[in-house]
XYZ file of C-alpha atoms in Angstrom:
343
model
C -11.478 56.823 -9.921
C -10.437 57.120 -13.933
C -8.057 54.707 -15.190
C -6.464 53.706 -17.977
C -4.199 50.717 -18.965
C -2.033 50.475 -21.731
C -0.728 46.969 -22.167
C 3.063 46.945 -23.496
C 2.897 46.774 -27.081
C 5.694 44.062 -28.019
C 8.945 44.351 -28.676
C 10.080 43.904 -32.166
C 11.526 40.095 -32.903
C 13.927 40.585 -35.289
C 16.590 39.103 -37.791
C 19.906 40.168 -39.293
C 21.896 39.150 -42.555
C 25.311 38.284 -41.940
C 27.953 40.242 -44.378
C 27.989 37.454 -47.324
C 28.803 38.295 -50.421
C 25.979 38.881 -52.896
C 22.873 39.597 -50.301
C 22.063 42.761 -48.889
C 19.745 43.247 -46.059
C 16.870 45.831 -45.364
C 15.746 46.995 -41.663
C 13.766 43.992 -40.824
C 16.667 42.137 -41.812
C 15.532 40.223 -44.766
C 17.697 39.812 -47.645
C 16.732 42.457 -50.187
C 16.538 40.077 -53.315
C 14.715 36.997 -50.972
C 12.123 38.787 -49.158
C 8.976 36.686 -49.917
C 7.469 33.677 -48.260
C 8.637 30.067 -49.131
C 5.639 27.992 -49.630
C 4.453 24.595 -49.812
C 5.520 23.811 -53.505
C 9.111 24.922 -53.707
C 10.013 24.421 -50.148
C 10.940 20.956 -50.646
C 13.135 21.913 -53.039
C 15.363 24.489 -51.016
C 18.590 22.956 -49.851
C 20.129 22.885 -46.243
C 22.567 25.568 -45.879
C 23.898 24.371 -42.815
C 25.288 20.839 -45.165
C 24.186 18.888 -42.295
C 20.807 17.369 -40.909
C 21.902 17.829 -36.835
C 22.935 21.290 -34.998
C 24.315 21.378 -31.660
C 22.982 24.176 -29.189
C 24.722 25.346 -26.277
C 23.289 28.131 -24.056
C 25.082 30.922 -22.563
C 23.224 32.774 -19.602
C 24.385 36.087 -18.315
C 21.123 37.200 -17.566
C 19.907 35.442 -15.031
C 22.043 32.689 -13.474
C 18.940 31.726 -10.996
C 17.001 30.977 -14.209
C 17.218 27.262 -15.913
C 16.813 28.065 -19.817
C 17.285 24.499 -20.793
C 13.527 23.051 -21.187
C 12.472 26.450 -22.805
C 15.157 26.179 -25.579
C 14.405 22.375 -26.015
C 10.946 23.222 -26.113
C 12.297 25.590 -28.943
C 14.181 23.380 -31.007
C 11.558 20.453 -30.685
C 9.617 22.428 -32.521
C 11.694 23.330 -35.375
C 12.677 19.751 -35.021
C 9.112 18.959 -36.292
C 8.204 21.819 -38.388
C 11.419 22.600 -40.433
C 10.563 20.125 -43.283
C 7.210 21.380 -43.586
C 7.926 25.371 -43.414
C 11.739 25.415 -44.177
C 12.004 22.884 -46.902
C 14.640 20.716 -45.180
C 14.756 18.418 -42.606
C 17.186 19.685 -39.282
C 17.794 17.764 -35.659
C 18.972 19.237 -32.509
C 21.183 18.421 -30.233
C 20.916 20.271 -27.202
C 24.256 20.551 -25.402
C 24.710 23.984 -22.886
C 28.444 23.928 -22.328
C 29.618 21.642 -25.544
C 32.738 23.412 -26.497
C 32.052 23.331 -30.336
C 28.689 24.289 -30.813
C 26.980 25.341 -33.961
C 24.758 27.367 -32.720
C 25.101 29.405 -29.602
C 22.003 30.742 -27.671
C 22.636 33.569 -25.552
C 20.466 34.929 -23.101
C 21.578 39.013 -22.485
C 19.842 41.435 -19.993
C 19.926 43.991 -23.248
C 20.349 43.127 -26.686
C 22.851 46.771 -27.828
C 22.228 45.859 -32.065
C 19.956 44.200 -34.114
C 19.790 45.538 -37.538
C 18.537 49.130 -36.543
C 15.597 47.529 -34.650
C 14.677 49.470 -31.708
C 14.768 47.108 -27.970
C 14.745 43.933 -29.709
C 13.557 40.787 -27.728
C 15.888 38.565 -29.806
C 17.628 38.936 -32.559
C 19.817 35.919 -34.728
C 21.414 36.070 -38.014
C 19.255 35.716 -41.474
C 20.738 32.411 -42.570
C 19.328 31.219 -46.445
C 22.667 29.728 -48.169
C 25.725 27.987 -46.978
C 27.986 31.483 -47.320
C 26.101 32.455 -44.349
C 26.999 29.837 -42.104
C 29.845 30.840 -39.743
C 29.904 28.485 -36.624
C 29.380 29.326 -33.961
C 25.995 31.271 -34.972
C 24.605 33.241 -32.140
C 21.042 33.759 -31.101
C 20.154 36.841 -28.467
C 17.253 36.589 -26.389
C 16.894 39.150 -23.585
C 15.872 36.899 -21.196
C 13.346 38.952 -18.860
C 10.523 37.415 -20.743
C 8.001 34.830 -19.279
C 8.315 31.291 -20.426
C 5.674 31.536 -22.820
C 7.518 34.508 -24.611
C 10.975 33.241 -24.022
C 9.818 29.694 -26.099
C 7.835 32.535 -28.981
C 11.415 34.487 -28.918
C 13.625 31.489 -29.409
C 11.038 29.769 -31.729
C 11.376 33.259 -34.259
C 14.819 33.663 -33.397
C 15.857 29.863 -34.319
C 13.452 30.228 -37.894
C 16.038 33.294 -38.947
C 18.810 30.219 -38.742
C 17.162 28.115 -40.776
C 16.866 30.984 -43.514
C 13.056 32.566 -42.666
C 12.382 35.739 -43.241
C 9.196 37.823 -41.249
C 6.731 36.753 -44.130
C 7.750 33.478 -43.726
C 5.310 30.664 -42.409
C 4.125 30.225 -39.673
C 3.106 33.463 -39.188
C 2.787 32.951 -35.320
C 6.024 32.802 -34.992
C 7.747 34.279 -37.659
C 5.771 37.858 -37.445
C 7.910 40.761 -36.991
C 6.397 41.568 -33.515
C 3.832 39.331 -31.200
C 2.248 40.271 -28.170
C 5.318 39.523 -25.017
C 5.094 39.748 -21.555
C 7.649 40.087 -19.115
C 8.421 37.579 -16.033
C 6.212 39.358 -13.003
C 7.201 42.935 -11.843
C 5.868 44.926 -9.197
C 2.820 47.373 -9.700
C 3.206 50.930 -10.078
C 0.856 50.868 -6.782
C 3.638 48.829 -4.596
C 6.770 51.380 -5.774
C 7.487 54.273 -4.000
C 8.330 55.867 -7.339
C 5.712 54.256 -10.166
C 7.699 57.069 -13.133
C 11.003 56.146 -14.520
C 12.341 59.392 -12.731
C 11.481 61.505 -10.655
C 11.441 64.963 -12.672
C 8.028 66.087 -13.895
C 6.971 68.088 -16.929
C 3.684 70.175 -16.501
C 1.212 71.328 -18.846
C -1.742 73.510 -18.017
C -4.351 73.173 -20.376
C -7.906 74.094 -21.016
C -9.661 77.798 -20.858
C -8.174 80.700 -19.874
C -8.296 80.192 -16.060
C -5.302 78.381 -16.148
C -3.414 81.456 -17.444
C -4.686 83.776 -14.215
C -1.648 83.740 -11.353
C -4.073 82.861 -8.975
C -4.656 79.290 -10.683
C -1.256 78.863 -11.229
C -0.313 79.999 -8.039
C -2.588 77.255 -6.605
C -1.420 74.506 -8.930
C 1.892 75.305 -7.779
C 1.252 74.824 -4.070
C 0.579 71.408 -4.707
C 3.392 70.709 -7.189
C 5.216 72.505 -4.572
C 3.420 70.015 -1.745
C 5.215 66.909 -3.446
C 8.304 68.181 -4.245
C 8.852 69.119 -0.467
C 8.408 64.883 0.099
C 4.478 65.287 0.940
C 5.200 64.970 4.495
C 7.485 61.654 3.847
C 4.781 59.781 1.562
C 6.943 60.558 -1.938
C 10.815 60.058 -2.237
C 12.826 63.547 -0.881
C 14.280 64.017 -5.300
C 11.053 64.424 -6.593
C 10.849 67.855 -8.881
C 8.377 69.821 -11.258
C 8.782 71.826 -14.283
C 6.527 73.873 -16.356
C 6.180 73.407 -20.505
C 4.578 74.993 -23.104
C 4.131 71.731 -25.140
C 1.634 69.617 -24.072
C 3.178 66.633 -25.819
C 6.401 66.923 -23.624
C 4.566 67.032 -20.739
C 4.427 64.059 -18.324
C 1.345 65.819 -15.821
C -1.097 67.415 -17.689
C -3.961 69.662 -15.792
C -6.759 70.109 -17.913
C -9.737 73.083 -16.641
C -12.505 72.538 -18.593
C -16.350 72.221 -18.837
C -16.250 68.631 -19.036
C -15.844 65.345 -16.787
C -14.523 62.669 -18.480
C -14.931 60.482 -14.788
C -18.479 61.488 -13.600
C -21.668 63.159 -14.614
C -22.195 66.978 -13.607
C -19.868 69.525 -14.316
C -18.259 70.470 -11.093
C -15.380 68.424 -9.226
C -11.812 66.928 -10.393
C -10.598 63.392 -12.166
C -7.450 61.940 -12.480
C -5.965 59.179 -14.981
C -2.772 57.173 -15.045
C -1.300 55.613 -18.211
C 1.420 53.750 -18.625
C 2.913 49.952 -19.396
C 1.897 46.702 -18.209
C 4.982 44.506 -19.429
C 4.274 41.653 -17.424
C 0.300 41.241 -18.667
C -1.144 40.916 -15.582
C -3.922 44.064 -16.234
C -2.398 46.450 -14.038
C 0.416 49.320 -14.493
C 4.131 48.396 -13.316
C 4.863 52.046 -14.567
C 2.815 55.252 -15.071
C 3.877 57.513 -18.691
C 1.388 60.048 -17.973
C -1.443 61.599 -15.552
C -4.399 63.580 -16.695
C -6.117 65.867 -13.713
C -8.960 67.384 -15.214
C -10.800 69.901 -13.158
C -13.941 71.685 -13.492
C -16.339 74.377 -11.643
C -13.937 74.164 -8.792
C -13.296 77.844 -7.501
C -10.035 78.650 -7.232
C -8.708 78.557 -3.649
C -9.727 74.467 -3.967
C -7.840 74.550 -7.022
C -4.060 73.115 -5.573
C -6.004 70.927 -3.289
C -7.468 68.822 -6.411
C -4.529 68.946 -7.920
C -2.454 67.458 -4.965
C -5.112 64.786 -4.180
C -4.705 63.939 -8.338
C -0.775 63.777 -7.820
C -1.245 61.816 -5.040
C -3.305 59.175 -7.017
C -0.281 59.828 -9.658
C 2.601 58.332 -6.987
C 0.260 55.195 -6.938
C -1.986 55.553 -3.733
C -5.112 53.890 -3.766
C -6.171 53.727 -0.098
C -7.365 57.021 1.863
C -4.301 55.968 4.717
C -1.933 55.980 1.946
C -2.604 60.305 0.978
C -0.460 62.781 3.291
C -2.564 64.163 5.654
C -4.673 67.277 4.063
C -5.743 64.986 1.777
C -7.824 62.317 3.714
C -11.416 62.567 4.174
C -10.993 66.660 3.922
C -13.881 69.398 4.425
C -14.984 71.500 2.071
C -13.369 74.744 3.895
C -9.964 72.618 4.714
C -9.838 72.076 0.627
C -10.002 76.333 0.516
C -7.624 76.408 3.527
C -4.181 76.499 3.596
C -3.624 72.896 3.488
C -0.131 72.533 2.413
C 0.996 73.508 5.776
C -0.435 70.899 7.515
C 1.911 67.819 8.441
């Protein structure tokens, strides 16, 4: 079987300017008239805009009260600890106190960060801080905190660098990069939900050469839409629903009759592909985007049988015992028969 995987692209890591007179800021959250790099000759030179050499962090968690933060945001601040001299031109301590009651710097860890400087779903965000006008205590750091350790320490790392005035071209660029490769804490596969979509209303597209515009073809993709959105004899949830477009690029299920294979040589039989999002980097799809059926030299009362066995792949079966029953291990007249009666 055809599949694809699409790892999660990363969320942006991003920065805001607080409102201090005399600095602007522009949609990654730099100021507008300090937007390059410090460097190795005039960072030594660049005061502390905090006025002091230790910060003390507390932590708020509302996002998961099972989860210690602690060692990842000490892990965090160690490192800024070391490297703030070096890339921020000043030296700064930590001390790392969850609960002290007058922290300067507050780390919050959020389920959803709402704001952060126009940036769309934002893994952390913390003000821009480069001059002492900036400095409002207590300064507070978002990190949505469904992240794995590794990308929880990245986040707070980035996050903590805006504080001590670094913009995205800033040094390290590891760190201080607009966006990095995250992954999430581990989620189930698309293959272990009963629903692997984030709803369950489809769009359709037919696509291909003019077969799919005859009744008869549509008639037979629409027995096994139809098939599914009847609950598939129990195998998909009872809500499921299909819709026809005439966009392709709105379309969710796209059924593609053509000359062409894109699974197998030869020119006559069916494929199906799956694409979606792998947030938690383990190589396999904890949500499917899109499925591709692509059908070829299949005549047309076998037509809504590929296309059911294809949506069946589509609601994350793998094993012939997990397909409703017309579709294990069928004949080549039961295909042409009228299957979707059969429970």
């Amino acid at each position: 079987m055809w599949r694809t995987l699409f790892v999660a692209a990363l969320l942006v890591l991003a920065g805001c300017a607080t409102d201090a007179p005399g600095t602007g800021a522009d949609a990654d959250g730099s100021a507008d008239h300090r937007h390059r790099a410090l460097t190795s000759e005039d960072a030594p030179n660049r005061p502390n805009p905090w006025g002091e050499r230790e910060l003390t962090v507390a932590i708020d968690n509302t996002a998961n009260e099972s989860r210690n933060f602690r060692p990842l945001v000490a892990d965090a601040l160690d490192f800024w600890a070391n490297n703030s001299t070096r890339f921020a031109g000043f030296s700064i301590g930590y001390e790392l106190d969850p609960d002290a009651p007058n922290p300067d710097v507050v780390v919050e860890f959020v389920e959803e960060i709402e704001s952060c400087a126009n940036v769309s779903e934002p893994a952390g965000c913390a003000p821009y801080v480069h001059d002492s006008g900036q400095v409002s205590r207590p300064i507070s750091i978002e990190v949505v905190g469904s992240y794995s350790n590794d990308s929880t320490r990245l986040i707070l790392k980035h996050e903590l660098g805006h504080t001590l005035g670094l913009n995205h071209s800033a040094g390290p660029q590891s760190v201080m990069a607009p966006s990095s490769q995250l992954s999430t804490l581990p989620r189930p596969n698309a293959t272990d939900r009963r629903l692997p979509w984030a709803d369950a209303d489809f769009t359709v597209y037919l696509a291909g050469n003019d077969t799919e515009d005859t009744p008869a073809v549509r008639e037979q993709v629409r027995r096994g839409l139809d098939y599914y959105a009847g609950g598939a004899d129990g195998t998909v949830p009872e809500n499921v629903s299909f819709s026809f477009v005439d966009n392709r690029s709105e379309a969710e299920v796209v059924v593609v009759f053509g000359d062409d294979l894109p699974c197998r040589t030869g020119d006559t039989g069916s494929c199906g592909r799956v694409r979606g999002i792998d947030p938690d980097g383990d190589g396999a799809l904890e949500r499917y985007d899109d499925l591709r059926i692509t059908i070829s030299g299949i005549d047309t009362p076998a037509v809504g049988w590929h296309v059911g066995y294809w949506l069946g792949y589509g609601f994350g079966f793998e094993e012939d015992p997990e397909w409703p029953a017309p579709f294990r291990n069928a004949t080549y007249e039961q295909r042409r028969s009228d299957w979707w009666t059969e429970r």
